[in-house]
Tab-separated table of C-alpha atoms in Angstrom:
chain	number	residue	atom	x	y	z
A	1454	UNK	CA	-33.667	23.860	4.371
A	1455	UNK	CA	-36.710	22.995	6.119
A	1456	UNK	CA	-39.868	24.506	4.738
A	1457	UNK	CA	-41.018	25.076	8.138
A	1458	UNK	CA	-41.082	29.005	8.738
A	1459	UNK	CA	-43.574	31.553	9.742
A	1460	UNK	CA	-47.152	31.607	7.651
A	1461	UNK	CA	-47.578	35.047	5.675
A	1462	UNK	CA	-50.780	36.664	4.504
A	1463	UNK	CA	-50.572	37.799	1.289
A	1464	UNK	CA	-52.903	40.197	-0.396
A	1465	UNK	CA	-54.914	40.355	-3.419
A	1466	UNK	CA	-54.307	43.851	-4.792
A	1467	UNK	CA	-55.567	46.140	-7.754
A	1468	UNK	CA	-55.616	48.144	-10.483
A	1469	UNK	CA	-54.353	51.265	-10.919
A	1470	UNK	CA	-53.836	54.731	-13.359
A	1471	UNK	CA	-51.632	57.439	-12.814
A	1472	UNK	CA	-47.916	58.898	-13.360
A	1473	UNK	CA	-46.027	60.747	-10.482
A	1474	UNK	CA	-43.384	63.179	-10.711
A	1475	UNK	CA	-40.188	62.536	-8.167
A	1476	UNK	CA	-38.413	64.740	-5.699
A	1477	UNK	CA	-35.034	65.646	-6.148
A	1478	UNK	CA	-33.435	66.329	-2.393
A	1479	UNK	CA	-30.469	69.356	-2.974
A	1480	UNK	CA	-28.065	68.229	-0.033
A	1481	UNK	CA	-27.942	64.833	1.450
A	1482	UNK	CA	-24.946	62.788	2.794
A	1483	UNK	CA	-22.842	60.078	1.660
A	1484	UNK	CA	-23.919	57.030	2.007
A	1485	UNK	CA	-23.103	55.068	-0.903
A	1486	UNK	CA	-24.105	51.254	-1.425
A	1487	UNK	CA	-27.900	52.503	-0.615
A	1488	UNK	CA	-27.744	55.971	-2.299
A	1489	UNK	CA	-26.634	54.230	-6.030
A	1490	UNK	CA	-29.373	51.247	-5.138
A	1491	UNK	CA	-31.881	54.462	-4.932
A	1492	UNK	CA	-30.469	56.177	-7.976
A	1493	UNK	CA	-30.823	52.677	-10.050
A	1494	UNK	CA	-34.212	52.139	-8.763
A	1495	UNK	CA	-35.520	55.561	-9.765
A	1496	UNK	CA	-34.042	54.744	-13.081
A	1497	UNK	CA	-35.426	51.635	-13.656
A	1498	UNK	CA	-38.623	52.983	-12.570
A	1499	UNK	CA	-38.677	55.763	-14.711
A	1500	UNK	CA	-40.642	56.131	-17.969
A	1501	UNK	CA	-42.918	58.181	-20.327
A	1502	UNK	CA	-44.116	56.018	-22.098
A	1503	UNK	CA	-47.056	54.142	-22.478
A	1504	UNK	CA	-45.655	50.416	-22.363
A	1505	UNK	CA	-45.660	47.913	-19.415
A	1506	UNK	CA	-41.827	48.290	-19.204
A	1507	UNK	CA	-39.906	51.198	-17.864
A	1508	UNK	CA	-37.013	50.573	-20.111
A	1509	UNK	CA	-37.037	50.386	-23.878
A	1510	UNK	CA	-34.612	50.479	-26.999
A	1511	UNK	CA	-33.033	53.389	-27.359
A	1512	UNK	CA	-33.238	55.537	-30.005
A	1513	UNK	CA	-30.351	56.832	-32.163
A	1514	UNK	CA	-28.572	53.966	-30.683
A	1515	UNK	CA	-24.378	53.628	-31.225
A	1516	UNK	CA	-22.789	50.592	-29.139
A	1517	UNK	CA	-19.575	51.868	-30.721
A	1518	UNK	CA	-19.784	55.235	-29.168
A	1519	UNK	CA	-21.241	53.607	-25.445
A	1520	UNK	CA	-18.703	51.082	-25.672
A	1521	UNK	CA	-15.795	54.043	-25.652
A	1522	UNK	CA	-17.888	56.237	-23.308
A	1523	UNK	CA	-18.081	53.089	-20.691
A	1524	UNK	CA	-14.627	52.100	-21.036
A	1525	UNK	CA	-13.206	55.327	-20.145
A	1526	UNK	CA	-15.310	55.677	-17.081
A	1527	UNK	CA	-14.466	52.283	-15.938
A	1528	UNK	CA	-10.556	53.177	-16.655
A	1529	UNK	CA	-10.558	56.536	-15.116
A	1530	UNK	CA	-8.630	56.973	-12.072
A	1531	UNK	CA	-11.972	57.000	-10.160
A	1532	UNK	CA	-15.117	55.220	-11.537
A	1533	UNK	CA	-17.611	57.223	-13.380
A	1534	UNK	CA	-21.020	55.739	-11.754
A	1535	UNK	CA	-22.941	58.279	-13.766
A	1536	UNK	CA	-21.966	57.370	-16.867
A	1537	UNK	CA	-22.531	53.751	-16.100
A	1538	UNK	CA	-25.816	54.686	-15.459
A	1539	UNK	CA	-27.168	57.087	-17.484
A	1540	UNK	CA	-26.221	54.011	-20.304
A	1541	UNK	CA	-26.915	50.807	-19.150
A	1542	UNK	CA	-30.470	51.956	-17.786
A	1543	UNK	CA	-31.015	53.491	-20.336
A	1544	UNK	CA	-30.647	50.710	-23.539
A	1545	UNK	CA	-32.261	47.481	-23.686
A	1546	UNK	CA	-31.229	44.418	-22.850
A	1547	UNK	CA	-30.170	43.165	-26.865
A	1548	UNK	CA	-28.362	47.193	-27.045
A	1549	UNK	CA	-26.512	46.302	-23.826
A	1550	UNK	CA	-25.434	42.927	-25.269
A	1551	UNK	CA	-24.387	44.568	-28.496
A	1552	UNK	CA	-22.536	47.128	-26.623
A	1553	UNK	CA	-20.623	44.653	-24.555
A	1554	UNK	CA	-19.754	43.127	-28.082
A	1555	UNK	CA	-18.295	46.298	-29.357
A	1556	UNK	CA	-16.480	46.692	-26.151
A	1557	UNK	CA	-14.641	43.485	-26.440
A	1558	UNK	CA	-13.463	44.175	-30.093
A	1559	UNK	CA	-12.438	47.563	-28.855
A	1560	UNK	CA	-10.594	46.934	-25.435
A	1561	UNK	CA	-9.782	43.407	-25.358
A	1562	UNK	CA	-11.547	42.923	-22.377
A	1563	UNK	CA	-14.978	41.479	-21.090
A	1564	UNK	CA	-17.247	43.954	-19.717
A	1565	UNK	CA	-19.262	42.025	-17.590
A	1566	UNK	CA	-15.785	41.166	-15.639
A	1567	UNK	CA	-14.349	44.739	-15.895
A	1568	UNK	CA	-17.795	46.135	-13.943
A	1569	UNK	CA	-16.983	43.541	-11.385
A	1570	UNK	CA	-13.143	44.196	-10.888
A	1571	UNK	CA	-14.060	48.275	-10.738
A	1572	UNK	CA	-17.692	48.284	-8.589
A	1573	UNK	CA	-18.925	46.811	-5.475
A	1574	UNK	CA	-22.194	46.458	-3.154
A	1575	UNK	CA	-25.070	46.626	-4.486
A	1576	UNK	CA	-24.353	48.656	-7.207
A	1577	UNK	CA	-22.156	45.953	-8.647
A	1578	UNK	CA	-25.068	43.534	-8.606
A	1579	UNK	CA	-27.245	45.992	-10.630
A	1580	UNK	CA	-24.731	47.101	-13.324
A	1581	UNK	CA	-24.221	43.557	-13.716
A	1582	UNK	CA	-27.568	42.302	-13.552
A	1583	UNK	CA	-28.263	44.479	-16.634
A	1584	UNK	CA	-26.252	42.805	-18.735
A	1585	UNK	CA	-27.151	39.313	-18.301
A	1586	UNK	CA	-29.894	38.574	-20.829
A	1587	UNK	CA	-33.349	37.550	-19.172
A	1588	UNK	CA	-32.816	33.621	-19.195
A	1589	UNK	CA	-29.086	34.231	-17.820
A	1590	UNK	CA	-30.426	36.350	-15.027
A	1591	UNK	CA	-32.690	34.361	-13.481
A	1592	UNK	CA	-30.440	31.468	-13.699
A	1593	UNK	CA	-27.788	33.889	-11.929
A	1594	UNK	CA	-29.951	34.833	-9.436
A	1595	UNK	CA	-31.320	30.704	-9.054
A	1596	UNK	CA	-27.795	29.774	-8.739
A	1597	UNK	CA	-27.027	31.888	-6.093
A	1598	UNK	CA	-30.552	31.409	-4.346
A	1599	UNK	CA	-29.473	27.300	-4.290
A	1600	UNK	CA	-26.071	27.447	-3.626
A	1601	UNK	CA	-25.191	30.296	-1.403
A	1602	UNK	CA	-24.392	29.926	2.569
A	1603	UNK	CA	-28.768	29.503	2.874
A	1604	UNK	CA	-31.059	28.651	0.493
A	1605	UNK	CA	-33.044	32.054	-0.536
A	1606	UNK	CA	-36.430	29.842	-0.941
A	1607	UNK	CA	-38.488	33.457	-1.390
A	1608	UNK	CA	-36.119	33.958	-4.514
A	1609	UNK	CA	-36.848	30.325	-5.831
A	1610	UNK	CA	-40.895	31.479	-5.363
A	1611	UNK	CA	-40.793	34.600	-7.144
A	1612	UNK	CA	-38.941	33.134	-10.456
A	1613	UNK	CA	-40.417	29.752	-10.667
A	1614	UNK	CA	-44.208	30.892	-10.166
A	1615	UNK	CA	-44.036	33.516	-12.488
A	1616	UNK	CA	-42.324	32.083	-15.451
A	1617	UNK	CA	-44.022	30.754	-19.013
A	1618	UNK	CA	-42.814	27.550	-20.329
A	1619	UNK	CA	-40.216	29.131	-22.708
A	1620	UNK	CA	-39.094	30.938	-19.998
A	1621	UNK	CA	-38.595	28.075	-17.924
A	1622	UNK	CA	-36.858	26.294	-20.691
A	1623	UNK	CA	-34.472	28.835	-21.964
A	1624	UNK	CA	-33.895	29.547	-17.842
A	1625	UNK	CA	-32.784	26.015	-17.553
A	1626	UNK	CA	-30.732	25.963	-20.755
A	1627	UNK	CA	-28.510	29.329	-19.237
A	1628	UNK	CA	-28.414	27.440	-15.941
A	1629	UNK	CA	-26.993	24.367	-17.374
A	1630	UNK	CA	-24.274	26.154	-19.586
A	1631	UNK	CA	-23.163	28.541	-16.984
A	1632	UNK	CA	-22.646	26.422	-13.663
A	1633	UNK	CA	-22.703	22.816	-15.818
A	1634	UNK	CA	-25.459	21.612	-13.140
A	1635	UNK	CA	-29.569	20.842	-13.833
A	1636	UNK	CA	-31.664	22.899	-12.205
A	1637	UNK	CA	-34.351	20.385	-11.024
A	1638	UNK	CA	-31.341	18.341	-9.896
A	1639	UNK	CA	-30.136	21.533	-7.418
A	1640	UNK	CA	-33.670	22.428	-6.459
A	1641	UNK	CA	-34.167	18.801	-5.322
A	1642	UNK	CA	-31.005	18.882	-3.466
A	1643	UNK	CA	-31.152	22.299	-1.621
A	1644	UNK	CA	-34.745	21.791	-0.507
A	1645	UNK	CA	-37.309	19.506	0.712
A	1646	UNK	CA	-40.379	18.414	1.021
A	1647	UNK	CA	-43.782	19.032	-0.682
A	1648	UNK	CA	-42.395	22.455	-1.551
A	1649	UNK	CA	-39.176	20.880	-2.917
A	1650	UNK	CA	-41.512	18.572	-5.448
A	1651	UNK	CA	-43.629	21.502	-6.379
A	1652	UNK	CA	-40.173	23.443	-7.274
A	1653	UNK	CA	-39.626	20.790	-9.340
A	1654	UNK	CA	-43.508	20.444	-11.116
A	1655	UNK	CA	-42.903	24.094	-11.821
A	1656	UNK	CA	-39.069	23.371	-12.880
A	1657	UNK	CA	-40.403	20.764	-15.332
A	1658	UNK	CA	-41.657	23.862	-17.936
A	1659	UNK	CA	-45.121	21.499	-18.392
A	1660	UNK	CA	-48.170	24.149	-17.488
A	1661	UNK	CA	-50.822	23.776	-20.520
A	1662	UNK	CA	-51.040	27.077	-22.416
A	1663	UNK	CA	-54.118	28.930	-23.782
A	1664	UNK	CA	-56.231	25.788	-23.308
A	1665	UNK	CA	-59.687	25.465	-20.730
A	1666	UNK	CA	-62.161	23.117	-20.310
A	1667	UNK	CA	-65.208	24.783	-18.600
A	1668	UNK	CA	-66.784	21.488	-17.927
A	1669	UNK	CA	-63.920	20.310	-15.455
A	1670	UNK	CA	-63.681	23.331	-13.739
A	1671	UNK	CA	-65.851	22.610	-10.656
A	1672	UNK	CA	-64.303	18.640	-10.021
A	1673	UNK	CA	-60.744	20.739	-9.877
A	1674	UNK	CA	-61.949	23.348	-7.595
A	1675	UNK	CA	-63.955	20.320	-5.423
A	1676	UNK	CA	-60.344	18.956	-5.793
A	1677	UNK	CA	-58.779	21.843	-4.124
A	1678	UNK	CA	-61.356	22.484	-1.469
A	1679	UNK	CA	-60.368	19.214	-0.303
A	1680	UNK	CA	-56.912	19.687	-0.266
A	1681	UNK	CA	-57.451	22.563	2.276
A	1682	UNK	CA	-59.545	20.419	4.404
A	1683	UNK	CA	-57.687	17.240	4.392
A	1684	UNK	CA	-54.110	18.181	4.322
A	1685	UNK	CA	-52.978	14.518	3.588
A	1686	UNK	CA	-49.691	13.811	1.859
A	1687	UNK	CA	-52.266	12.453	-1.485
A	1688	UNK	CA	-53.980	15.730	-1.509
A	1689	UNK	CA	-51.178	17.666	-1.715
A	1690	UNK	CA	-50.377	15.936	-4.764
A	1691	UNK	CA	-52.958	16.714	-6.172
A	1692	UNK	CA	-53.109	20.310	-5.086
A	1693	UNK	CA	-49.783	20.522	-7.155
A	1694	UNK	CA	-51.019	18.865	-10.247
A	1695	UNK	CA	-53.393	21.534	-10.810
A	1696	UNK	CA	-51.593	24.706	-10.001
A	1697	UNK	CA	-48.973	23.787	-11.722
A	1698	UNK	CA	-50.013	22.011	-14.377
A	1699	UNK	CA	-53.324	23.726	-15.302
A	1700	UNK	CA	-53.244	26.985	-17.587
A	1701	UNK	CA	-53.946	29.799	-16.532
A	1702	UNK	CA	-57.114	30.723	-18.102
A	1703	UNK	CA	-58.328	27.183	-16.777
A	1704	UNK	CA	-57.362	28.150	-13.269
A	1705	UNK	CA	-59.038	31.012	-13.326
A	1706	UNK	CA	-62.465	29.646	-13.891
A	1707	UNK	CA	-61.313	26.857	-10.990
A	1708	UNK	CA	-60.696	29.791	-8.516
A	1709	UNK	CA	-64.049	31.218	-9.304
A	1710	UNK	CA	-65.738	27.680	-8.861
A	1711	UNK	CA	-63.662	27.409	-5.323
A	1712	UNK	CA	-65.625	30.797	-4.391
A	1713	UNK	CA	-68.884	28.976	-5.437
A	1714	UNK	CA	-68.280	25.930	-3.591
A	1715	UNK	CA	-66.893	27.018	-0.075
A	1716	UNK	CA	-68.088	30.616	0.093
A	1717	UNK	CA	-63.943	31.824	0.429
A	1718	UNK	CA	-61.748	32.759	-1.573
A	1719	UNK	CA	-58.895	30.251	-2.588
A	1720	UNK	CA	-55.495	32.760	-0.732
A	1721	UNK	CA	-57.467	32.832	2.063
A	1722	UNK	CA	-57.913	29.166	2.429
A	1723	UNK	CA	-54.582	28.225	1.539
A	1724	UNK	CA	-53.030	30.947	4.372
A	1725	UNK	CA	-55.311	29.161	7.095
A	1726	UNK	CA	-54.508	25.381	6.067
A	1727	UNK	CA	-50.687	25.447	5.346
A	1728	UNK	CA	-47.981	27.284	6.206
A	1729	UNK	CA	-44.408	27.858	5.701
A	1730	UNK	CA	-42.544	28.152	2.493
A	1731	UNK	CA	-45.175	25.762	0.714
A	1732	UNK	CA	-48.305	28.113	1.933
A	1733	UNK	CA	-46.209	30.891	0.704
A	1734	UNK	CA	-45.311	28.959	-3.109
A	1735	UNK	CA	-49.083	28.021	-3.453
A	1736	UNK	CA	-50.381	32.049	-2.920
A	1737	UNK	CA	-47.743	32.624	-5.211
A	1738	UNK	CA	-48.803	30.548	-7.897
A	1739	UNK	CA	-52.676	31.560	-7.352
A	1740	UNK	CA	-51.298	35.726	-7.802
A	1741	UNK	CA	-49.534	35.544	-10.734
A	1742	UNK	CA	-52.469	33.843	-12.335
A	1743	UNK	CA	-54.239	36.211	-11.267
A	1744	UNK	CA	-52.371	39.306	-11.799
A	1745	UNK	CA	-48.162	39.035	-12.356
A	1746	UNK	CA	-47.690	42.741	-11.605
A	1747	UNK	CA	-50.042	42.906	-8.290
A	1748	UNK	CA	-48.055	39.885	-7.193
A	1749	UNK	CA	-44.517	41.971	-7.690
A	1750	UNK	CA	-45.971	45.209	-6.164
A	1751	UNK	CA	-46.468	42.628	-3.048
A	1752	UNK	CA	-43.170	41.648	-2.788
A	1753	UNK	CA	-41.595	44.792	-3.097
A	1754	UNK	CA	-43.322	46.671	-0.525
A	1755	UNK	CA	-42.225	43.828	1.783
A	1756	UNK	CA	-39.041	43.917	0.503
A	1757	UNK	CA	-39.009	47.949	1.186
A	1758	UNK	CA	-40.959	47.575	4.760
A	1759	UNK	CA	-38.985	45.138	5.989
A	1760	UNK	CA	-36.543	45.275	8.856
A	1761	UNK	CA	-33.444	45.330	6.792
A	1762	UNK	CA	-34.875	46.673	3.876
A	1763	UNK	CA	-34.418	43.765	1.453
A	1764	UNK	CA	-32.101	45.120	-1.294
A	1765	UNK	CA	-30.931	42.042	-3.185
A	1766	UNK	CA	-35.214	41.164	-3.742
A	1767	UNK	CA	-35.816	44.742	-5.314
A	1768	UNK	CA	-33.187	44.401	-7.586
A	1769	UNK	CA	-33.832	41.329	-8.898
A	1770	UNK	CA	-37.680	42.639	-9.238
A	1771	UNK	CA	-36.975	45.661	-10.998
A	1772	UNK	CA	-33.832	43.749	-13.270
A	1773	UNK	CA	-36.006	41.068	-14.421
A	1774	UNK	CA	-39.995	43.073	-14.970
A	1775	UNK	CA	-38.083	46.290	-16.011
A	1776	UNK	CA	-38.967	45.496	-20.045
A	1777	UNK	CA	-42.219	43.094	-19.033
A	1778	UNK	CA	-44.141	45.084	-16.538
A	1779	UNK	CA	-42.791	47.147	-14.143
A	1780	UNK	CA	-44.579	50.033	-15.179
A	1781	UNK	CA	-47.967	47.910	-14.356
A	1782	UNK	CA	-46.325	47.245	-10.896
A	1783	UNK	CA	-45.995	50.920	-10.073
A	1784	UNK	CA	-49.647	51.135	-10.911
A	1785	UNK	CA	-50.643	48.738	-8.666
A	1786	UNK	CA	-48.580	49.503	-5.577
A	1787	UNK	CA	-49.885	53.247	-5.706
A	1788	UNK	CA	-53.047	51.902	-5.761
A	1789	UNK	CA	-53.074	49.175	-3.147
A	1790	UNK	CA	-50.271	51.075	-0.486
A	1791	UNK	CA	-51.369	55.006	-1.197
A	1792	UNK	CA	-47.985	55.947	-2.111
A	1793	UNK	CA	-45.832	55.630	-5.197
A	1794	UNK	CA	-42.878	52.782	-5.421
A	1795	UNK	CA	-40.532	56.202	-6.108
A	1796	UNK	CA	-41.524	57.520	-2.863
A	1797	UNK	CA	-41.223	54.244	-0.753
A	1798	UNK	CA	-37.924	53.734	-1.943
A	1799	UNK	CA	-36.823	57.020	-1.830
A	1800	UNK	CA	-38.119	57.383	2.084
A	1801	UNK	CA	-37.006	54.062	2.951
A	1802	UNK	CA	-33.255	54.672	2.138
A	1803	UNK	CA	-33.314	58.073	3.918
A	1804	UNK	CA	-34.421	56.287	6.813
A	1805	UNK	CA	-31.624	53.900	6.641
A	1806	UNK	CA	-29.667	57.094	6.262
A	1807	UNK	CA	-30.705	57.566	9.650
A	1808	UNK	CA	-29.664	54.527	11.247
A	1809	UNK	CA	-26.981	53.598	9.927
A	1810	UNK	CA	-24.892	56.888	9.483
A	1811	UNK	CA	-21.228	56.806	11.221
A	1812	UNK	CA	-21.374	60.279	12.377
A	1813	UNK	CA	-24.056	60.486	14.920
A	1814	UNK	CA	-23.978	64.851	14.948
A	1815	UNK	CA	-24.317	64.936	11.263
A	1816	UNK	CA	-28.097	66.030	10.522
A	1817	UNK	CA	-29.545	64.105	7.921
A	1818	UNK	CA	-31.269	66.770	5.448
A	1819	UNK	CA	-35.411	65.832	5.341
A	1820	UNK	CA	-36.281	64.538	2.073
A	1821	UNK	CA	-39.171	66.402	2.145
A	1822	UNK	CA	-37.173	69.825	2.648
A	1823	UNK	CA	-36.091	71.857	-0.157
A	1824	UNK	CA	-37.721	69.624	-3.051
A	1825	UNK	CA	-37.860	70.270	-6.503
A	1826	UNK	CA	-40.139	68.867	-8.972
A	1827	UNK	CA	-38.485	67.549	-12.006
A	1828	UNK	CA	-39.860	65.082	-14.463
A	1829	UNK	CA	-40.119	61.324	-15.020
A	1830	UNK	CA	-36.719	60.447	-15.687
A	1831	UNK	CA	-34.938	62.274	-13.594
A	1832	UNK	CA	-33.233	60.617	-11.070
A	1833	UNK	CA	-32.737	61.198	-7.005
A	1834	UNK	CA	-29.068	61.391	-6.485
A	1835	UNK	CA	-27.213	62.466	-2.834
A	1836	UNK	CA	-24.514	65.402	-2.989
A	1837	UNK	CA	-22.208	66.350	-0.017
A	1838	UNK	CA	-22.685	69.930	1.155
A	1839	UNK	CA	-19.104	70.193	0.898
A	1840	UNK	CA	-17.363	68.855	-1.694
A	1841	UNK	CA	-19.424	68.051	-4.958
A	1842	UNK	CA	-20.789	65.397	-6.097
A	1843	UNK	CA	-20.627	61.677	-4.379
């Protein structure tokens, strides 16, 4: 696709502390590929403890005894969503994969392909998602980005700029044995341009690690300045070479020597010389050197804000940074958009509640009405006023 599309400015955000409580709403209406996206999100979110993640190992853990608890919600004459879950968000990713072990020596079956024979919507794609490991995941989700009706070039961003080495390599590994395709062979035919060869700089795993060189700092930043002033097809090049190639820590003394030199900061050069889908890959880049988890927070409040209200971008987000640093991205969205990531979501979906509902005299209860405070992982969940639970 052409990399030709609208410029965005994207914002450098901060640091934050803090834990909040969520609501839980006591009558709501059905509404059900959006209310389970809301009740996985909270979920994922959720967490007491002190680590980047939100999801840890379990303790006490017995894949024998999920492995029986799963299959009998999945073979029940109507499919148990909250046992699904209140398990598979709730182990790690290596107790999920030794779960789906002990569920193939006890049923016979795959669980991966029972989950997608018994779910749909959205809710399919999470339960699913989960039990991918890390490096199968993101080739899932590159697979699908490449390959489907359009290219999902905002999906292609967020893995490839935000991925170590290893992770690149193992990515590409799980890409090749699941679909038998490369991945830099895909990228270069699905997109084009200079942000189809910096896909593939990035593809190529090849970013020095834990190495800077003080001294060359300012001739790379001079390098850069020109880049954004010149715009040729040669400086380009050479704007790739170093934000993809350079390490981190080495980039970060170039971005302070770019400040030196033209008296702006580097994001806000880049958003007023390019545009399009390469603008938006470079800003990339520059935020997750800077900070991975202010980068996320980003792209999920645009996902969230959005016309549309991006669902298949905040799953994949909280999937993938739910054992890395999701709880990190909660701190920074509270602290660069005022409200918590629980709350946006939560308010977002009750919106959509709004629109989208088939019965137009049906009153939509106020998620502010009739709270209840409960604690961290708790989850929001919609109930009928008639007839149970949905």
């Amino acid at each position: 696709m052409s990399e030709a599309q609208g410029t965005q400015t994207i914002p450098t955000l901060t640091k934050e502390d803090g834990m909040e409580h969520i609501f839980k709403d006591e009558s709501a209406i059905h509404f059900s590929c959006n209310i389970n996206l809301q009740k996985l999100a909270l979920v994922l979110l959720s967490s007491l403890c002190p680590t980047q993640g939100t999801i840890f190992p379990a303790p006490n853990f017995n894949p024998i005894m999920d492995a029986q608890l799963l299959g009998g919600a999945l073979q029940g004459i109507s499919c148990e969503k909250d046992v699904l879950i209140d398990i598979l968000t709730q182990r790690c990713n290596s107790q999920r994969l030794m779960i789906a072990e002990a569920y193939r020596d006890m049923y016979g079956r795959d669980l991966i392909t029972d989950l997608k024979e018994n779910l749909s919507h959205h809710f399919k794609e999470v339960m699913v998602g989960l039990m991918y490991p890390p490096a199968s995941y993101d080739a899932h989700e590159l697979w699908h980005a490449l390959k489907g009706v359009d290219t999902e070039e905002k999906c292609l961003i967020d893995i490839l700029a935000s991925r170590s080495n290893m992770e690149i390599f193992q990515m590409k590994e799980a890409y090749l044995m699941q679909y038998n395709n490369d991945l830099q062979q895909d990228i270069d035919a699905e997109t084009s341009g200079h942000f189809r060869d910096m896909l593939m700089n990035l593809a190529q795993g090849t970013r020095m690690e834990g190495y800077a060189d003080p001294s060359t700092a300012a001739q790379d930043a001079m390098i850069l300045w020109e880049a954004c002033q010149q715009k040729t097809g040669e400086h380009k090049n050479m704007l790739q070479m170093i934000l993809c190639n350079k390490s981190y820590q080495q980039l970060w003394m170039v971005f302070q020597e770019f400040q030196n030199i033209s008296g702006q900061d580097i994001v806000d050069a880049i958003n007023e010389c390019y545009d399009g889908y390469f603008q938006e890959l470079l800003v990339a880049i520059v935020l997750c050197v800077r900070d991975k988890p202010s980068y996320f927070a980003y792209r999920l409040y645009n996902a969230i804000h959005d016309f549309g209200f991006h669902n298949k971008t905040i799953i994949r987000i909280l999937i993938a940074r739910s054992e890395i640093d999701l709880l990190n991205i909660r701190q920074r969205y509270k602290e660069r958009y005022g409200k918590s990531l629980f709350h946006d979501i939560k308010v977002s979906l009750y919106t959509l509640l709004h629109i989208f509902s088939s019965d137009t005299t049906q009153t939509v209860p106020s998620p502010t009405r009739k709270i209840q405070r409960v604690n961290l992982h708790s989850i929001i969940w919609f109930k009928k006023k008639k007839k149970g639970n949905i």
